[in-house]
PDB file of C-alpha atoms in Angstrom:
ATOM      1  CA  UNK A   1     118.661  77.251  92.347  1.00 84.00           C
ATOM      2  CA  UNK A   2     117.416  79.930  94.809  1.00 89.00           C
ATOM      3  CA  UNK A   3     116.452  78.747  98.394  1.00 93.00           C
ATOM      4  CA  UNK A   4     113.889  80.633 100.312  1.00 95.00           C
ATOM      5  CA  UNK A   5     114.252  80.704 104.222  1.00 94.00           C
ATOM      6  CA  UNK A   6     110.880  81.598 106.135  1.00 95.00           C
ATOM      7  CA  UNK A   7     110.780  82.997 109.881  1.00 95.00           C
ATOM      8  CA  UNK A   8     108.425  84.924 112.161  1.00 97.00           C
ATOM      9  CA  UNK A   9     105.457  81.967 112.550  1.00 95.00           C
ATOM     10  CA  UNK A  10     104.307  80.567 115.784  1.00 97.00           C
ATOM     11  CA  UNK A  11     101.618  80.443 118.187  1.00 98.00           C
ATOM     12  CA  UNK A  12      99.752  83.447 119.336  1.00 98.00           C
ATOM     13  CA  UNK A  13      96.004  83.880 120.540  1.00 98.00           C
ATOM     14  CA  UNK A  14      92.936  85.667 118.487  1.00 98.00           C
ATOM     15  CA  UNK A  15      93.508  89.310 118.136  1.00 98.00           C
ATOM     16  CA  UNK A  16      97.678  89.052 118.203  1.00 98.00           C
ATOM     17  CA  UNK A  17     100.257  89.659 115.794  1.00 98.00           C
ATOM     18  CA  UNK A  18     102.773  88.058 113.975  1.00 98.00           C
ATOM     19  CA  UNK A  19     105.475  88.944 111.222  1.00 98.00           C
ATOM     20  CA  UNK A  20     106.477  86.587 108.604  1.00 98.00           C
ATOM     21  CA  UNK A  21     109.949  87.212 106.911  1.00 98.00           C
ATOM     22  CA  UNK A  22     111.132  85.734 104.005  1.00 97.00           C
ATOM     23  CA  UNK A  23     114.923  85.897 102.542  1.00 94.00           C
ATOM     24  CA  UNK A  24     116.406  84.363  99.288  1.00 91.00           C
ATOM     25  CA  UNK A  25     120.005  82.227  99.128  1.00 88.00           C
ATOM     26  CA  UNK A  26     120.848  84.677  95.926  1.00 82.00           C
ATOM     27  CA  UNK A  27     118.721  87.268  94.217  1.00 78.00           C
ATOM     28  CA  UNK A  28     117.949  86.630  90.320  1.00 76.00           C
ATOM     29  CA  UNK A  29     117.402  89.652  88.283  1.00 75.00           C
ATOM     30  CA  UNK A  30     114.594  87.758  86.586  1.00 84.00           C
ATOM     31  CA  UNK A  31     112.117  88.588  89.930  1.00 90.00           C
ATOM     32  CA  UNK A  32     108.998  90.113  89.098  1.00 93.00           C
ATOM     33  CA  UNK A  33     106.213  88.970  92.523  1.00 96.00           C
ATOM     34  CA  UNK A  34     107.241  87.526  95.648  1.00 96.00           C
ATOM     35  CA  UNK A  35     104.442  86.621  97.861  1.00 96.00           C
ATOM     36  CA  UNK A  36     102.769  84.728 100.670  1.00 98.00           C
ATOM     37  CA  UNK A  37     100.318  81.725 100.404  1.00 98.00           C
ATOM     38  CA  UNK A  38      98.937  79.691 102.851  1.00 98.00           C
ATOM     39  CA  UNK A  39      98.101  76.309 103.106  1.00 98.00           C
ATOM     40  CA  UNK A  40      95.373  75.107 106.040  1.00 97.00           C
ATOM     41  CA  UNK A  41      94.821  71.163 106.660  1.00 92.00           C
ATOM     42  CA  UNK A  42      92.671  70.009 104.653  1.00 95.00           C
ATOM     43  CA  UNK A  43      92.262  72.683 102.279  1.00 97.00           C
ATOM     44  CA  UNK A  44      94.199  73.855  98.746  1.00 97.00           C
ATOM     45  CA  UNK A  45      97.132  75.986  99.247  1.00 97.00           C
ATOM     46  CA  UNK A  46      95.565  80.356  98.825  1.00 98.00           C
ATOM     47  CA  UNK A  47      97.566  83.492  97.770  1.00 98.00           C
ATOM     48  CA  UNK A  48      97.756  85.793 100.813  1.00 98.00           C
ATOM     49  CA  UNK A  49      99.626  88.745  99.471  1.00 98.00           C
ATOM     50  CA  UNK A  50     101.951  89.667  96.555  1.00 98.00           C
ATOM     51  CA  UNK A  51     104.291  92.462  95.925  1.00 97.00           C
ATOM     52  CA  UNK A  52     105.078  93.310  92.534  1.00 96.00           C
ATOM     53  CA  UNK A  53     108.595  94.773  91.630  1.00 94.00           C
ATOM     54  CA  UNK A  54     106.829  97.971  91.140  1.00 94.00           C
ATOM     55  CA  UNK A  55     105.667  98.165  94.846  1.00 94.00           C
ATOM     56  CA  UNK A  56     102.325  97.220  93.851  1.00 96.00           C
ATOM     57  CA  UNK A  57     100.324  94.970  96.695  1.00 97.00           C
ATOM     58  CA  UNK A  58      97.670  92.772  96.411  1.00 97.00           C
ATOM     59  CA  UNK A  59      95.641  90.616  98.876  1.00 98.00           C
ATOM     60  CA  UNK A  60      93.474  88.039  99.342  1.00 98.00           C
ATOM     61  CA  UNK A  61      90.201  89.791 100.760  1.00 98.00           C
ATOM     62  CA  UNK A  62      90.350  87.669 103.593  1.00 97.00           C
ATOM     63  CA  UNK A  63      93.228  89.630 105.127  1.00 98.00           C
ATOM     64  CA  UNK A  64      92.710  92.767 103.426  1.00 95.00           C
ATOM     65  CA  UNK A  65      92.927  95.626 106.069  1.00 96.00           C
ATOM     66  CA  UNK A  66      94.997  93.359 108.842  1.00 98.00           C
ATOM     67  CA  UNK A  67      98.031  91.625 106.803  1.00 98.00           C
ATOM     68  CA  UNK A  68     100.215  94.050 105.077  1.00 98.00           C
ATOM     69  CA  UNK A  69     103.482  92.733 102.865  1.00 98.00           C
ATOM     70  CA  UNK A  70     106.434  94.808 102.254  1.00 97.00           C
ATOM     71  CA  UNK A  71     110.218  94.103 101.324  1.00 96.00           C
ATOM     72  CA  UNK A  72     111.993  94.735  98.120  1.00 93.00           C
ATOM     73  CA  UNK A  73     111.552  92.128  95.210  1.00 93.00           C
ATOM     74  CA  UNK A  74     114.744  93.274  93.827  1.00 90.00           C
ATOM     75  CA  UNK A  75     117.072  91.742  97.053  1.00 90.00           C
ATOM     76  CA  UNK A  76     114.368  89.080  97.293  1.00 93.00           C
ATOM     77  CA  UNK A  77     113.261  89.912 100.464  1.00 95.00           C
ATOM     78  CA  UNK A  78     109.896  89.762 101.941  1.00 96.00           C
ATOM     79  CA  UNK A  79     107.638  90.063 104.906  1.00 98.00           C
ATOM     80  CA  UNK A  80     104.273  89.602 106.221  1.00 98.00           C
ATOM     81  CA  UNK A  81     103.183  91.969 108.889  1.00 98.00           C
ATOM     82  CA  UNK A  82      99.895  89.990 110.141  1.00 98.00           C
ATOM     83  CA  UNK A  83      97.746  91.556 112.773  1.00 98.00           C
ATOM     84  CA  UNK A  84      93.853  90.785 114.330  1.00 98.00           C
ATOM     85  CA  UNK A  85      94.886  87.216 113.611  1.00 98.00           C
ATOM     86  CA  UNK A  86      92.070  84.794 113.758  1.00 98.00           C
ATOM     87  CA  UNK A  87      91.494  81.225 114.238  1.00 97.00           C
ATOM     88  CA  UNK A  88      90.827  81.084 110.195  1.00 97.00           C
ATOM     89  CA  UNK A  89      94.587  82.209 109.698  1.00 98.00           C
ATOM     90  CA  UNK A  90      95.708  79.103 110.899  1.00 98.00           C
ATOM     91  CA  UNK A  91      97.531  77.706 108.313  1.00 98.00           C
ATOM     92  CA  UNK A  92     101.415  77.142 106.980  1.00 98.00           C
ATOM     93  CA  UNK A  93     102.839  80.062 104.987  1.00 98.00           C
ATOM     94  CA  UNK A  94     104.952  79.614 102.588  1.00 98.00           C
ATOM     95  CA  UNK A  95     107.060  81.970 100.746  1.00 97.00           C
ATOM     96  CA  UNK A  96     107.292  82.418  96.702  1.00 97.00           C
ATOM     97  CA  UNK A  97     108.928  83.792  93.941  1.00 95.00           C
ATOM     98  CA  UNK A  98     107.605  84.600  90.449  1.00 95.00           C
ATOM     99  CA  UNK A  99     110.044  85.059  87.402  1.00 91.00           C
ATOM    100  CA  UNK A 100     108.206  86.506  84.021  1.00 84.00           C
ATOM    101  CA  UNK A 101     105.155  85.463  83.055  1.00 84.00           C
ATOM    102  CA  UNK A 102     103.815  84.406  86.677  1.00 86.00           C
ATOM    103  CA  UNK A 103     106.171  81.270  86.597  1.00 91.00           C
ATOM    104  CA  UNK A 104     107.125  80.188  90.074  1.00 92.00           C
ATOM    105  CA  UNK A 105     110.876  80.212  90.658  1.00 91.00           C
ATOM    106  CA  UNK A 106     111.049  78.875  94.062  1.00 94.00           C
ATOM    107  CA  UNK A 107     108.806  78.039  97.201  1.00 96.00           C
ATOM    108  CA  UNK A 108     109.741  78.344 100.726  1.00 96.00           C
ATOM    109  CA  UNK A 109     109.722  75.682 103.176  1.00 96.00           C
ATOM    110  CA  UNK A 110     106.929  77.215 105.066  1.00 96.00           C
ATOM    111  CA  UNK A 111     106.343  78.367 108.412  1.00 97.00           C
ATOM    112  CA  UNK A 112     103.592  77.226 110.968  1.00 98.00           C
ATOM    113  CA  UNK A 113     101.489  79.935 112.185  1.00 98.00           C
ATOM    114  CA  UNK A 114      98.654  78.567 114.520  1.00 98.00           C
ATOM    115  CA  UNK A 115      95.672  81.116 115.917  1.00 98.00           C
ATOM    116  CA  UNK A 116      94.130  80.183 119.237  1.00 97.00           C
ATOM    117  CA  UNK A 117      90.661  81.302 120.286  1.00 94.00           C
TER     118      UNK A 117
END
């Protein structure tokens, strides 16, 4: 099985910056998407941002313009570069990996980020 290990979240104030990384135990050639998702209390778990294994990005509009996600899908490594964080960002991000088809190969263990006004 692949194990994802998420860094980079903790506590900043409205307007700061954070960088999520995310790194795989072992990298299957199978890995089309890795990408963020977040998770707020009390609320359903939300794709943040993808990156396809052709470098494509996507995001949620909600972050569009102040999250950006890089890394390379083939070495199964990821990051979140999150800036003008707001309250609403508050939330644990979690880590994933798609295989073919959009099935989920592995979650992360997820990362607290928290957004004080």
């Amino acid at each position: 099985q692949v194990q994802l290990e998420e860094s980079g979240g903790g506590s900043v104030q409205a307007g700061g910056s954070l960088r999520l990384s995310c790194v795989a135990s072992r990298s299957p050639v199978s890995i089309r998407v890795m990408g963020w998702y977040r998770q707020a209390p009390g609320k359903q778990r939300e794709m943040v941002a993808l990156l396809t294994d052709e470098g494509i990005a996507n995001y949620a509009p909600s972050v569009n313009n102040r999250f950006t996600i890089s890394g390379d899908v083939a070495k199964t490594t990821a990051y979140l570069q999150m800036n003008s964080l707001q309250p609403e960002d508050t939330a644990v991000y979690y880590c994933n990996i798609k295989g073919y088809y959009g099935t989920t190969v592995a979650w992360g263990q997820g990362t607290q980020v928290t957004v004080s006004s």
